[in-house]
Structures are given as C-alpha cells and as structure tokens.
Amino acid sequence: MISGTRLKQLIRLIFGRLFITRLLIRSILVSLIFPLSSLANAESLDDAWRLALSGNFKIKGAQQQELAADAQLASANAERLPNLALVADYLKMDKSPRFEGKFGNNIPFAVSYWDKESTYYSASSTLPLYTGGRITADINAAEAQRSAAIANTSHSISSVKMAVGKAYINVLRAQSAVGLTKSHVKSLTSNQTDVENLLNQGLVARNHLLMANVALADAKQQLLQANHHSELAKADYNRLLNRTLDTEFLLEPLTFAELTLPLEELSNQALTRRDDIQTLKHRSEVLNQNANIAKSVSKPQFGLTGMYLHQDNRINVNNDVFAANVSMIWNVFDGGVSRHQSNQLQRQAAAIRAQEDELTGVVKLQVRKAWLALQAAHERESMTSINIKQAEENLSSSKNRYQAGLITNTEVLDAENLRVRAHHHHNDASYDASLTLLQLKHAAGIL
C-alpha cells in the first residue's frame, strides 16, 4: 500500500514535470518563430571591424602621416632635377657711375658706363652634379620614413581590431552571463513555488521556504549585476565603433578558424610580420641616412648653372647675355659640427636598434603566452562540457529526490548552484578560447 503522504508527493512530482514540459514547449516555439528575424540584422565581427576602422581617429592620423611621408619622398626625388629661377630688378642711382681720366695732353675726360636708371631680367637653371651623397641619402631616408609610416598604420589597424574583438567578446560573454543568470532566477523561482506548496501542505519546515527565498533574492541581485556589466560592455563596444553609447545592437556568435601552425613557426612569423618591429627598423634606417646627410656637408658640392641675362641699359652695346658655369663649394672646416651631428644621429639609431632587440624578446613571450593560454582554454572547454552534463543530471536527480522527500532543499539549492557554476565555467572557457585566439593572431602579426 502507498501511504497518503507518498501519494501526494508522487502527484506533485507528476504535475511539476508536466509544468516544466509546457514551459519547454513554449520556449521551443518562441525560439523557432523569432530567432531568424532577430539574427538577420545581427552584426558580425567583420562588420564591427569595418565600422571601427572607418572612423577611428588614431588610424586617420596614421594615414595622414603616410601622406606626409609620400610628400617627403617626392620632395627628396625632386632634388635631382634642375631648378629654374626668374629674377627681375629695377635699379635707380642718384648719379650715373663713370670713368674719369686724362688724355695724353692732360685733357680731362669722363665717361658714364651705366645708366642712372636700369632694369634687369634673368633666368637661371642649376643642376646638381655631385653633392657628396646628400641627395641619395635624403631619398633613402624618405623611403624609410614612408615604410615606417605604412608599418605604423598597419600596427594601428591591428591594435584597433584587437580592441574591437575583445569588446565584441566581452559583450557576448556578458550577454551569456545575463541569460544564464535569468535561467538561475527562473529555476529558483520554480523551486520557491515548489517549497511553498510543500509548506502549505505541511510537508516541510518553514526554514526550507526561507532558504528558497534567500537564494532567489541572491540570484535576482546577481541578475542586476549581470545586466549592469552587460550595459557597460555594450557601451564600451559602441564607443569603439564611434556610435552613441546607448545604441542597441545584436551580435552574431563567433566562429574562428583554428591556427594549425606550431608555436615555433608562429614566433618566427611574428618577428617578420609584426608592424611595430618593422616600424623600429625603418626609424633606425631613417636616422642612419640622416647621419649620411650630415657627413655629406663636409664634402665638395658641384653644380652646373646656365643663365640668360637681359638689361635695359642704353650705354651697353650687348644687353642680352648667355652664360654657363660649373661651380664647386667645399666647406673644408666647420669646427666639427657635421661630424658631431653625424655621431649624434648614429647613436640615436643604435638606441632604436636596442629597442628593437628588446621588443623582439617581448613579442616572442607574447606569442608563447597566447599560445599556452589558447591550449589551456581548449582543455577547459572539454572538461566543462562534461561538468555541465553531470551538473544537469545532478540537479534533476536532486529535484526528484526532494520531491520524494528523501533530501532537504539545501541539496537542491547546492545542485542548482553547481549547475550555474558549471555553465559559467564553460562559457568563460569558450570565450577565453576566442579571446586568446585573437590575441595569438595579434601577437603573431596576422590579425
């Protein structure tokens, strides 16, 4: 024979399962009707990168530096070409200059050789023949500066993409935490209802309901905190995309292709692909070429000049003159200024090379740390997947045993907390895997 108490417990168990079944059916129907329309307008990570890069002021500044470097290179190349100068002068004197003298019989004479007023027009062109390597070094410096500007822009783009990717993952993580906390509140609300029904029937003590109420209140507080963190994550994401902080959006789930390259190859690639390392290389080359420019000042400078001169002077017979000359300027001694300037620039280049060596070690460490973190995240994903299944089974078993009067409500609450913790750990592992994969790509210079 089944006792009356046992019969009541079985009836409650059956109706409780029917209620849960109805809730599941409703959830499935809602998910089938609404998800496709909501995901149709969801943003992907590529969309986020495009929006962020289009309006980022740091990148705009780097692109302007590229344009400035292009102009500098064009200016350096133009130094090889001959220049052309046009000159116009007007001269007025208080008296005409003249020669004075005496003939053989002491007869004085005076002859003016220039008009009191005259105008001059000239056109001249100078072609540098030899500058001691100054023009070549100037062009090389400009090319290195342009390469440094391009590398700096690429590094800025990669940094922005990394920041946006991290914010994207933080939003997904926060929204997942909100959803999980809502399920926690829902589960504890159902538990509170069950305990209250049992209390009304005199089957459990009042402290069971008090524990259920406290657990539910704590879960609701966790939901408030989760919503707060989600709003902060969305505001940070909107800021990076140059939007108002309260802009509403939907995000697509992340899907990344795994990196199959071994750690050693990733480290080697990073040393050749990292734009911040390349920027330092090019900056060092700029300083070395500037040192060569400083050295060239102490070398002889040769130039070829052609000129046409026209003057309105009534006294001169030939007012149109053509001339050509080869000139040399050699600053034999300047007190050691050019030598000291060259040494200064070479020391600055050596300092940047030392920074490059330091950065090389940092990059290797970044790649290794990201690679190890990625492996650990994947292992955590596998472990937490098993934990979720066990936690769900444990909660279901605990609820059944509680409905049968075999355990107290404390064990049900503990089982629910274990379930939520297992889901949190799995979500953290999954999003950590996505984040560390982005960090690994960024560290290897392939983001």
mmCIF file of C-alpha atoms in Angstrom, residues 39 81 84 267 300 334 400 410 417:
data_model
loop_
_atom_site.group_PDB
_atom_site.id
_atom_site.type_symbol
_atom_site.label_atom_id
_atom_site.label_comp_id
_atom_site.label_asym_id
_atom_site.label_seq_id
_atom_site.Cartn_x
_atom_site.Cartn_y
_atom_site.Cartn_z
ATOM 1 C CA LEU A 39 19.688 37.388 -36.287
ATOM 2 C CA LEU A 81 66.133 67.767 -61.052
ATOM 3 C CA LEU A 84 64.667 77.301 -62.724
ATOM 4 C CA SER A 267 57.140 33.007 -33.229
ATOM 5 C CA PRO A 300 82.694 69.164 -52.082
ATOM 6 C CA ASP A 334 83.204 73.738 -39.917
ATOM 7 C CA ASN A 400 13.328 14.162 -7.886
ATOM 8 C CA THR A 410 19.593 22.637 0.754
ATOM 9 C CA ASN A 417 24.464 26.421 -7.805
#
